[in-house]
């Protein structure tokens, strides 16, 4: 029983460290911090983000207090960002990438239902200087969100810029490119001592198994 308890403790400790919790690194990723005073509102600044136009238009879903031409619901929470507030623009955030590990980026993207001519929104996404999408990400005008996830990203510096660049619709540049539910997580690389602890646990497993067979 003592060996079993020791084995259980060693194995659990090794797995706990090697499978360390994925840490959320984005500030205000669902644009819920700065509350709108009505169905939508333009801010000159919001928590966590920088804009090329110095304008952030935060909207509520049409069924969450927004107006009829908006998406019915936010992808997460009650609010989301319209990149094309006063024209095609970009927003970005500097992400703390000082931790060794693999990074993942996820977000929701959509066009705006009442865009003239039903023109789709279009967007590029950058991780530092690296463009993450091979082709334009298209946001339809049916009020539905598209969810994207990019995994196994690496960082080459302590801070990495995550940037969303709206490039459409050019025919209606003040409509659409809705963004919501932005997330960056890191899965840390286990330290060498973690592997040592795990191997020790496996060694104890082997010893215990052999001992039980001989008994």
Coordinates of N, CA and C in Angstrom, one line a residue:
X1 N 0.8 -1.2 0.0 CA 0.0 0.0 0.0 C 0.9 1.3 0.0
X2 N 2.0 1.2 0.7 CA 2.9 2.3 0.8 C 3.4 2.6 -0.6
X3 N 3.9 1.5 -1.3 CA 4.4 1.7 -2.7 C 3.3 2.3 -3.6
X4 N 2.1 1.8 -3.4 CA 1.0 2.3 -4.3 C 0.7 3.8 -4.1
X5 N 0.8 4.2 -2.8 CA 0.6 5.6 -2.5 C 1.7 6.4 -3.1
X6 N 2.9 6.0 -2.9 CA 4.1 6.7 -3.5 C 4.0 6.7 -5.0
X7 N 3.7 5.6 -5.6 CA 3.5 5.5 -7.0 C 2.5 6.5 -7.5
X8 N 1.3 6.5 -6.8 CA 0.2 7.4 -7.2 C 0.7 8.8 -7.1
X9 N 1.4 9.1 -6.0 CA 1.8 10.5 -5.8 C 2.8 10.9 -6.9
X10 N 3.8 10.1 -7.2 CA 4.8 10.4 -8.2 C 4.1 10.6 -9.5
X11 N 3.3 9.6 -9.9 CA 2.6 9.7 -11.2 C 1.7 10.9 -11.4
X12 N 1.0 11.2 -10.3 CA 0.1 12.3 -10.4 C 0.8 13.6 -10.5
X13 N 1.9 13.7 -9.7 CA 2.7 14.9 -9.7 C 3.3 15.1 -11.1
X14 N 3.9 14.1 -11.7 CA 4.5 14.2 -13.0 C 3.4 14.6 -14.0
X15 N 2.3 14.0 -14.0 CA 1.3 14.4 -15.0 C 0.7 15.8 -14.8
X16 N 0.6 16.2 -13.5 CA 0.1 17.5 -13.2 C 1.1 18.6 -13.8
X17 N 2.4 18.4 -13.6 CA 3.3 19.4 -14.1 C 3.4 19.3 -15.6
X18 N 3.5 18.1 -16.2 CA 3.6 18.0 -17.6 C 2.4 18.5 -18.4
X19 N 1.2 18.4 -17.7 CA 0.0 18.8 -18.4 C -0.5 20.1 -17.7
X20 N 0.4 21.0 -17.5 CA 0.1 22.3 -16.8 C -1.0 23.0 -17.5
X21 N -1.8 23.7 -16.8 CA -3.0 24.4 -17.3 C -2.6 25.4 -18.4
X22 N -3.4 25.4 -19.5 CA -3.2 26.3 -20.6 C -3.6 27.7 -20.1
X23 N -2.7 28.7 -20.1 CA -3.0 30.0 -19.6 C -3.5 30.9 -20.7
X24 N -4.6 31.6 -20.3 CA -5.2 32.6 -21.2 C -4.3 33.9 -21.2
X25 N -4.0 34.4 -22.4 CA -3.0 35.5 -22.5 C -3.6 36.8 -23.1
X26 N -4.9 36.7 -23.6 CA -5.5 37.9 -24.2 C -6.3 38.6 -23.2
X27 N -6.2 40.0 -23.2 CA -6.9 40.8 -22.4 C -8.2 41.3 -23.1
X28 N -9.3 41.1 -22.5 CA -10.6 41.6 -23.1 C -10.8 41.0 -24.5
X29 N -10.6 39.7 -24.6 CA -10.8 39.0 -25.9 C -12.2 39.0 -26.4
X30 N -13.2 39.1 -25.6 CA -14.6 39.1 -26.0 C -15.2 40.5 -26.0
X31 N -14.4 41.5 -25.8 CA -14.8 42.9 -25.8 C -16.0 43.2 -24.9
X32 N -15.9 42.6 -23.7 CA -17.0 42.8 -22.7 C -16.7 43.8 -21.6
X33 N -15.4 44.2 -21.5 CA -15.0 45.1 -20.4 C -15.5 46.5 -20.5
X34 N -15.5 47.0 -21.7 CA -16.0 48.4 -22.0 C -17.5 48.3 -22.4
X35 N -18.3 48.6 -21.5 CA -19.8 48.4 -21.7 C -20.4 49.5 -22.5
X36 N -21.2 49.2 -23.5 CA -21.8 50.2 -24.3 C -23.0 50.8 -23.5
X37 N -23.3 52.1 -23.8 CA -24.4 52.7 -23.1 C -25.7 52.5 -23.8
X38 N -25.6 51.9 -25.0 CA -26.9 51.6 -25.8 C -26.6 50.3 -26.6
X39 N -27.2 50.3 -27.8 CA -27.1 49.1 -28.6 C -25.7 49.0 -29.2
X40 N -25.0 50.1 -29.4 CA -23.6 50.1 -29.9 C -23.0 51.5 -29.4
X41 N -21.7 51.5 -29.4 CA -21.0 52.7 -29.0 C -19.6 52.7 -29.6
X42 N -19.1 53.9 -30.0 CA -17.7 54.0 -30.4 C -16.8 54.5 -29.3
X43 N -15.7 53.9 -29.1 CA -14.7 54.3 -28.1 C -13.4 54.7 -28.7
X44 N -12.7 55.6 -28.1 CA -11.4 56.0 -28.6 C -10.3 55.0 -28.1
X45 N -10.7 54.3 -27.1 CA -9.7 53.3 -26.5 C -10.5 52.3 -25.7
X46 N -10.1 51.0 -25.7 CA -10.7 50.0 -24.9 C -9.6 49.2 -24.3
X47 N -9.9 48.4 -23.3 CA -8.9 47.6 -22.6 C -8.2 46.6 -23.5
X48 N -6.9 46.6 -23.4 CA -6.1 45.6 -24.1 C -5.7 45.8 -25.6
X49 N -6.5 46.6 -26.3 CA -6.4 46.7 -27.7 C -5.9 48.0 -28.2
X50 N -5.3 48.0 -29.4 CA -4.9 49.2 -30.2 C -5.5 49.2 -31.5
X51 N -6.0 50.3 -32.1 CA -6.6 50.3 -33.4 C -5.9 51.3 -34.3
X52 N -5.8 50.9 -35.6 CA -5.2 51.8 -36.6 C -6.0 53.0 -36.9
X53 N -7.3 53.0 -36.6 CA -8.2 54.1 -36.8 C -8.5 54.9 -35.5
X54 N -8.0 54.4 -34.4 CA -8.3 55.0 -33.1 C -9.8 55.0 -32.8
X55 N -10.5 54.1 -33.4 CA -11.9 54.0 -33.1 C -12.3 52.5 -32.9
X56 N -13.0 52.2 -31.8 CA -13.5 50.9 -31.6 C -15.0 51.0 -31.5
X57 N -15.6 50.3 -32.4 CA -17.1 50.2 -32.3 C -17.5 48.9 -31.7
X58 N -18.1 49.0 -30.5 CA -18.6 47.8 -29.8 C -20.1 47.7 -30.0
X59 N -20.5 46.6 -30.4 CA -22.0 46.4 -30.7 C -22.5 45.2 -29.8
X60 N -23.8 45.3 -29.6 CA -24.5 44.1 -28.9 C -25.2 43.4 -30.0
X61 N -25.4 42.1 -29.7 CA -26.2 41.2 -30.7 C -27.6 41.8 -30.8
X62 N -28.2 41.6 -32.0 CA -29.6 42.2 -32.2 C -30.6 41.7 -31.2
X63 N -30.4 40.4 -30.7 CA -31.3 39.9 -29.7 C -30.8 40.0 -28.3
X64 N -29.7 40.8 -28.2 CA -29.1 41.1 -26.9 C -29.1 42.6 -26.6
X65 N -30.0 43.3 -27.2 CA -30.0 44.8 -27.0 C -29.5 45.6 -28.1
X66 N -29.0 44.9 -29.2 CA -28.5 45.6 -30.4 C -29.6 46.0 -31.4
X67 N -29.3 46.5 -32.5 CA -30.2 46.9 -33.6 C -30.4 45.7 -34.5
X68 N -31.5 45.8 -35.3 CA -31.9 44.7 -36.2 C -30.9 44.3 -37.2
X69 N -30.1 45.2 -37.7 CA -29.1 44.9 -38.7 C -27.8 44.2 -38.2
X70 N -27.7 44.0 -36.9 CA -26.5 43.3 -36.3 C -26.7 41.8 -36.3
X71 N -25.6 41.1 -36.0 CA -25.8 39.7 -35.7 C -26.7 39.4 -34.6
X72 N -27.5 38.3 -34.6 CA -28.4 38.1 -33.5 C -27.8 38.0 -32.2
X73 N -26.6 37.3 -32.1 CA -25.9 37.1 -30.8 C -24.4 37.3 -31.0
X74 N -23.8 37.7 -29.9 CA -22.4 37.8 -29.9 C -21.9 36.3 -29.9
X75 N -20.6 36.1 -30.3 CA -20.1 34.7 -30.3 C -19.8 34.3 -28.9
X76 N -19.5 35.3 -28.0 CA -19.2 35.0 -26.6 C -19.7 36.2 -25.8
X77 N -20.5 36.0 -24.8 CA -21.0 37.2 -24.0 C -22.1 37.9 -24.7
X78 N -22.1 39.2 -24.6 CA -23.1 40.1 -25.2 C -22.6 41.1 -26.2
X79 N -21.3 41.3 -26.3 CA -20.7 42.3 -27.1 C -19.7 41.8 -28.0
X80 N -19.4 42.5 -29.1 CA -18.3 42.1 -30.1 C -17.8 43.4 -30.7
X81 N -16.8 43.3 -31.5 CA -16.2 44.5 -32.1 C -16.5 44.5 -33.6
X82 N -16.8 45.6 -34.2 CA -16.9 45.8 -35.6 C -15.6 46.6 -36.1
X83 N -14.8 45.8 -36.8 CA -13.6 46.4 -37.3 C -13.8 47.6 -38.2
X84 N -14.8 47.5 -39.1 CA -15.1 48.5 -40.1 C -16.0 49.6 -39.6
X85 N -15.6 50.2 -38.5 CA -16.5 51.3 -38.0 C -16.5 52.5 -38.8
X86 N -15.3 53.1 -39.1 CA -15.2 54.3 -39.9 C -14.5 54.0 -41.2
X87 N -14.2 52.7 -41.4 CA -13.5 52.3 -42.6 C -12.7 51.0 -42.3
X88 N -12.1 50.4 -43.3 CA -11.3 49.2 -43.1 C -10.1 49.5 -42.1
X89 N -10.0 48.7 -41.1 CA -9.0 49.0 -40.1 C -8.4 47.7 -39.5
X90 N -7.4 47.9 -38.7 CA -6.8 46.8 -38.0 C -6.8 47.0 -36.5
X91 N -6.8 45.9 -35.7 CA -6.7 46.0 -34.3 C -5.6 45.0 -33.9
X92 N -4.9 45.3 -32.8 CA -3.9 44.4 -32.3 C -3.7 44.5 -30.8
X93 N -3.0 43.5 -30.4 CA -2.7 43.4 -28.9 C -1.3 42.7 -28.8
X94 N -0.5 43.2 -27.9 CA 0.8 42.6 -27.6 C 0.7 41.5 -26.6
X95 N 1.0 40.3 -27.0 CA 0.8 39.1 -26.2 C 2.1 38.8 -25.5
X96 N 2.0 38.5 -24.2 CA 3.2 38.0 -23.4 C 3.5 36.6 -23.9
X97 N 4.6 36.5 -24.6 CA 5.1 35.2 -25.1 C 6.4 34.8 -24.5
X98 N 6.6 35.2 -23.3 CA 7.9 34.9 -22.6 C 8.0 33.4 -22.2
X99 N 6.9 32.7 -22.0 CA 6.9 31.3 -21.6 C 7.3 30.4 -22.7
X100 N 8.1 29.5 -22.4 CA 8.5 28.5 -23.4 C 7.3 27.5 -23.7
X101 N 7.0 27.3 -24.9 CA 5.8 26.4 -25.2 C 5.3 26.7 -26.5
X102 N 4.2 26.0 -26.8 CA 3.5 26.1 -28.1 C 2.2 27.0 -27.8
X103 N 1.9 27.9 -28.7 CA 0.8 28.8 -28.6 C -0.3 28.5 -29.5
X104 N -1.5 28.8 -29.1 CA -2.7 28.6 -30.0 C -3.5 29.9 -30.0
X105 N -4.0 30.2 -31.2 CA -4.9 31.4 -31.4 C -6.2 31.0 -31.8
X106 N -7.3 31.5 -31.2 CA -8.6 31.2 -31.7 C -9.5 32.5 -31.6
X107 N -10.5 32.5 -32.5 CA -11.3 33.7 -32.6 C -12.6 33.4 -33.4
X108 N -13.6 34.3 -33.3 CA -14.8 34.2 -34.1 C -14.8 35.4 -35.0
X109 N -15.3 35.1 -36.3 CA -15.4 36.2 -37.3 C -16.7 36.1 -38.1
X110 N -17.2 37.3 -38.5 CA -18.5 37.3 -39.2 C -18.6 38.6 -40.0
X111 N -19.4 38.5 -41.0 CA -19.8 39.7 -41.7 C -21.0 40.3 -41.0
X112 N -21.5 41.4 -41.6 CA -22.6 42.1 -41.0 C -23.9 41.9 -41.9
X113 N -25.0 41.4 -41.3 CA -26.2 41.0 -42.0 C -26.7 42.1 -43.0
X114 N -26.7 43.4 -42.6 CA -27.3 44.4 -43.4 C -26.2 45.2 -44.3
X115 N -25.1 44.5 -44.6 CA -24.2 45.1 -45.5 C -24.8 45.2 -46.9
X116 N -24.6 46.4 -47.5 CA -25.1 46.6 -48.8 C -24.7 45.6 -49.8
X117 N -25.6 45.1 -50.6 CA -25.3 44.1 -51.6 C -24.9 42.7 -51.1
X118 N -25.0 42.5 -49.8 CA -24.7 41.3 -49.2 C -23.2 40.9 -49.3
X119 N -22.4 42.0 -49.4 CA -20.9 41.8 -49.6 C -20.3 41.2 -48.3
X120 N -19.4 40.2 -48.5 CA -18.8 39.5 -47.4 C -17.7 40.4 -46.8
X121 N -17.4 40.2 -45.5 CA -16.3 40.8 -44.9 C -15.0 39.9 -45.2
X122 N -13.9 40.5 -45.1 CA -12.6 39.8 -45.3 C -11.5 40.2 -44.4
X123 N -10.7 39.3 -43.9 CA -9.8 39.6 -42.9 C -8.5 38.8 -43.0
X124 N -7.4 39.4 -42.6 CA -6.1 38.7 -42.4 C -5.7 38.7 -41.0
X125 N -5.0 37.7 -40.5 CA -4.6 37.5 -39.1 C -3.1 37.3 -39.1
X126 N -2.4 38.1 -38.2 CA -1.0 38.0 -38.1 C -0.5 37.7 -36.7
X127 N 0.5 36.8 -36.6 CA 1.2 36.5 -35.4 C 2.6 37.0 -35.5
X128 N 2.8 38.2 -34.9 CA 4.1 38.8 -35.2 C 4.1 39.2 -36.7
X129 N 5.2 38.8 -37.4 CA 5.2 39.1 -38.8 C 4.7 38.0 -39.7
X130 N 4.2 37.0 -39.1 CA 3.7 35.8 -39.8 C 2.2 35.9 -40.1
X131 N 1.8 35.8 -41.3 CA 0.4 35.8 -41.7 C -0.1 34.4 -41.5
X132 N -1.2 34.2 -40.7 CA -1.6 32.9 -40.3 C -2.6 32.3 -41.3
X133 N -3.2 33.0 -42.1 CA -4.2 32.5 -43.1 C -3.6 32.5 -44.5
X134 N -3.7 31.3 -45.2 CA -3.2 31.2 -46.5 C -4.0 32.0 -47.5
X135 N -5.3 32.1 -47.3 CA -6.2 32.9 -48.1 C -7.1 33.8 -47.2
X136 N -7.8 34.7 -47.8 CA -8.6 35.6 -47.0 C -9.7 34.9 -46.2
X137 N -9.8 35.2 -44.9 CA -10.9 34.7 -44.1 C -12.1 35.5 -44.4
X138 N -13.2 34.8 -44.9 CA -14.4 35.4 -45.3 C -15.5 35.4 -44.3
X139 N -16.1 36.5 -44.0 CA -17.2 36.5 -43.1 C -18.5 36.8 -43.8
X140 N -19.4 35.8 -43.8 CA -20.7 35.9 -44.5 C -21.7 36.9 -43.8
X141 N -22.8 37.2 -44.4 CA -23.7 38.1 -43.9 C -25.0 37.5 -43.4
X142 N -24.9 36.2 -43.1 CA -26.1 35.4 -42.6 C -26.3 35.5 -41.1
X143 N -25.5 36.3 -40.4 CA -25.6 36.4 -39.0 C -25.0 35.3 -38.2
X144 N -24.3 34.4 -38.9 CA -23.6 33.3 -38.2 C -22.1 33.6 -38.1
X145 N -21.6 33.1 -36.9 CA -20.2 33.3 -36.7 C -19.4 32.1 -37.3
X146 N -18.2 32.3 -37.8 CA -17.2 31.3 -38.1 C -16.1 31.3 -37.1
X147 N -15.8 30.1 -36.6 CA -14.8 30.0 -35.6 C -13.5 29.4 -36.1
X148 N -12.4 30.0 -35.8 CA -11.1 29.6 -36.3 C -10.1 29.3 -35.1
X149 N -9.3 28.4 -35.4 CA -8.2 28.0 -34.4 C -6.9 27.7 -35.1
X150 N -5.8 28.3 -34.6 CA -4.5 28.0 -35.2 C -3.6 27.5 -34.0
X151 N -3.0 26.4 -34.2 CA -2.3 25.8 -33.1 C -0.8 25.6 -33.4
X152 N 0.0 25.2 -32.4 CA 1.4 24.9 -32.6 C 2.2 26.1 -33.1
X153 N 1.9 27.3 -32.6 CA 2.6 28.5 -33.0 C 3.8 28.7 -32.0
X154 N 4.9 29.2 -32.5 CA 6.0 29.5 -31.6 C 6.3 31.0 -31.6
X155 N 6.9 31.4 -30.5 CA 7.3 32.8 -30.3 C 8.8 33.0 -30.3
X156 N 9.2 34.1 -30.9 CA 10.7 34.3 -31.0 C 11.1 35.5 -30.1
X157 N 10.2 36.1 -29.4 CA 10.5 37.2 -28.5 C 9.5 37.2 -27.3
X158 N 9.8 38.0 -26.3 CA 9.0 38.0 -25.1 C 7.6 38.6 -25.3
X159 N 7.5 39.4 -26.4 CA 6.2 40.0 -26.7 C 5.9 39.7 -28.2
X160 N 4.7 39.3 -28.5 CA 4.3 39.0 -29.9 C 3.0 39.8 -30.2
X161 N 3.0 40.4 -31.4 CA 1.8 41.2 -31.7 C 0.8 40.2 -32.4
X162 N -0.4 40.2 -31.9 CA -1.5 39.5 -32.6 C -2.4 40.6 -33.2
X163 N -2.5 40.5 -34.6 CA -3.2 41.6 -35.3 C -4.2 41.0 -36.2
X164 N -5.4 41.7 -36.2 CA -6.5 41.4 -37.1 C -6.7 42.6 -38.1
X165 N -6.5 42.3 -39.4 CA -6.6 43.3 -40.4 C -7.8 43.1 -41.3
X166 N -8.7 44.0 -41.3 CA -9.9 43.9 -42.1 C -9.5 44.5 -43.5
X167 N -9.9 43.7 -44.6 CA -9.6 44.2 -45.9 C -10.8 44.1 -46.8
X168 N -12.0 44.0 -46.2 CA -13.2 44.0 -47.0 C -14.4 44.0 -46.0
X169 N -15.6 44.4 -46.6 CA -15.8 44.6 -48.0 C -15.4 46.0 -48.5
X170 N -14.7 46.0 -49.6 CA -14.3 47.3 -50.1 C -15.4 48.1 -50.7
X171 N -16.5 47.4 -51.0 CA -17.7 48.1 -51.6 C -18.5 48.8 -50.5
X172 N -18.3 48.4 -49.2 CA -19.0 48.9 -48.1 C -18.1 48.9 -46.9
X173 N -17.0 49.8 -46.9 CA -15.9 49.7 -46.0 C -16.3 50.1 -44.5
X174 N -17.5 50.6 -44.3 CA -17.9 50.9 -42.9 C -18.8 49.9 -42.4
X175 N -18.9 48.7 -43.0 CA -19.8 47.7 -42.5 C -19.0 46.4 -42.3
X176 N -19.2 45.7 -41.2 CA -18.8 44.4 -41.0 C -17.4 44.2 -40.4
X177 N -16.9 43.0 -40.7 CA -15.7 42.4 -40.1 C -15.9 42.4 -38.6
X178 N -16.8 41.6 -38.2 CA -17.1 41.4 -36.7 C -16.1 40.5 -36.2
X179 N -15.6 40.8 -35.0 CA -14.6 40.0 -34.3 C -15.0 39.8 -32.9
X180 N -14.8 38.5 -32.4 CA -15.2 38.2 -31.0 C -14.4 37.0 -30.5
X181 N -14.5 36.7 -29.2 CA -14.0 35.5 -28.6 C -12.5 35.2 -29.0
X182 N -11.7 36.3 -28.9 CA -10.3 36.1 -29.2 C -9.6 35.5 -28.0
X183 N -8.8 34.5 -28.3 CA -8.1 33.8 -27.2 C -6.7 33.4 -27.7
X184 N -5.7 33.5 -26.8 CA -4.4 33.0 -27.0 C -4.0 32.2 -25.8
X185 N -3.6 30.9 -26.0 CA -3.2 30.1 -24.9 C -1.8 29.5 -25.1
X186 N -1.1 29.1 -24.1 CA 0.2 28.5 -24.2 C 0.2 27.2 -23.5
X187 N 0.7 26.2 -24.1 CA 0.9 24.9 -23.5 C 2.4 24.8 -23.1
X188 N 2.8 25.0 -21.9 CA 4.2 25.1 -21.5 C 5.0 23.8 -21.8
X189 N 6.2 23.9 -22.2 CA 7.1 22.8 -22.4 C 7.5 22.3 -21.0
X190 N 7.3 21.0 -20.7 CA 7.7 20.5 -19.4 C 9.2 20.7 -19.1
X191 N 9.6 21.1 -17.9 CA 11.0 21.2 -17.5 C 11.6 19.8 -17.4
X192 N 13.0 19.8 -17.5 CA 13.7 18.5 -17.5 C 13.3 17.7 -16.2
X193 N 13.2 18.4 -15.1 CA 12.9 17.6 -13.9 C 11.5 16.9 -13.9
X194 N 10.6 17.5 -14.7 CA 9.3 16.9 -14.9 C 9.5 15.5 -15.6
X195 N 10.3 15.5 -16.6 CA 10.5 14.2 -17.3 C 11.2 13.2 -16.3
X196 N 12.1 13.7 -15.5 CA 12.8 12.8 -14.6 C 11.8 12.2 -13.6
X197 N 10.9 13.0 -13.1 CA 9.9 12.6 -12.2 C 8.9 11.5 -12.8
X198 N 8.6 11.8 -14.1 CA 7.7 10.9 -14.8 C 8.4 9.5 -15.0
X199 N 9.7 9.6 -15.4 CA 10.4 8.3 -15.6 C 10.6 7.6 -14.3
X200 N 10.8 8.3 -13.2 CA 10.9 7.6 -11.9 C 9.6 6.9 -11.6
X201 N 8.4 7.6 -11.9 CA 7.2 6.9 -11.7 C 7.0 5.7 -12.5
X202 N 7.5 5.7 -13.8 CA 7.4 4.5 -14.7 C 8.3 3.4 -14.1
X203 N 9.5 3.8 -13.6 CA 10.4 2.8 -13.0 C 9.7 2.1 -11.8
X204 N 9.0 2.9 -11.0 CA 8.4 2.3 -9.9 C 7.3 1.3 -10.3
X205 N 6.6 1.7 -11.4 CA 5.5 0.9 -11.9 C 6.1 -0.5 -12.3
X206 N 7.2 -0.5 -13.1 CA 7.9 -1.7 -13.5 C 8.3 -2.5 -12.3
X207 N 8.9 -1.9 -11.3 CA 9.4 -2.6 -10.1 C 8.2 -3.3 -9.4
X208 N 7.1 -2.5 -9.3 CA 5.9 -3.1 -8.5 C 5.3 -4.2 -9.3
X209 N 5.3 -4.1 -10.6 CA 4.7 -5.2 -11.5 C 5.5 -6.4 -11.3
X210 N 6.8 -6.3 -11.4 CA 7.7 -7.5 -11.3 C 7.5 -8.1 -9.9
X211 N 7.5 -7.3 -8.9 CA 7.4 -7.8 -7.5 C 6.1 -8.6 -7.4
X212 N 5.0 -8.1 -7.9 CA 3.7 -8.7 -7.8 C 3.7 -10.1 -8.5
X213 N 4.3 -10.1 -9.7 CA 4.4 -11.4 -10.4 C 5.2 -12.5 -9.7
X214 N 6.2 -12.0 -8.9 CA 7.0 -13.0 -8.2 C 6.4 -13.4 -6.9
X215 N 5.4 -12.7 -6.4 CA 4.8 -13.0 -5.1 C 3.9 -14.3 -5.2

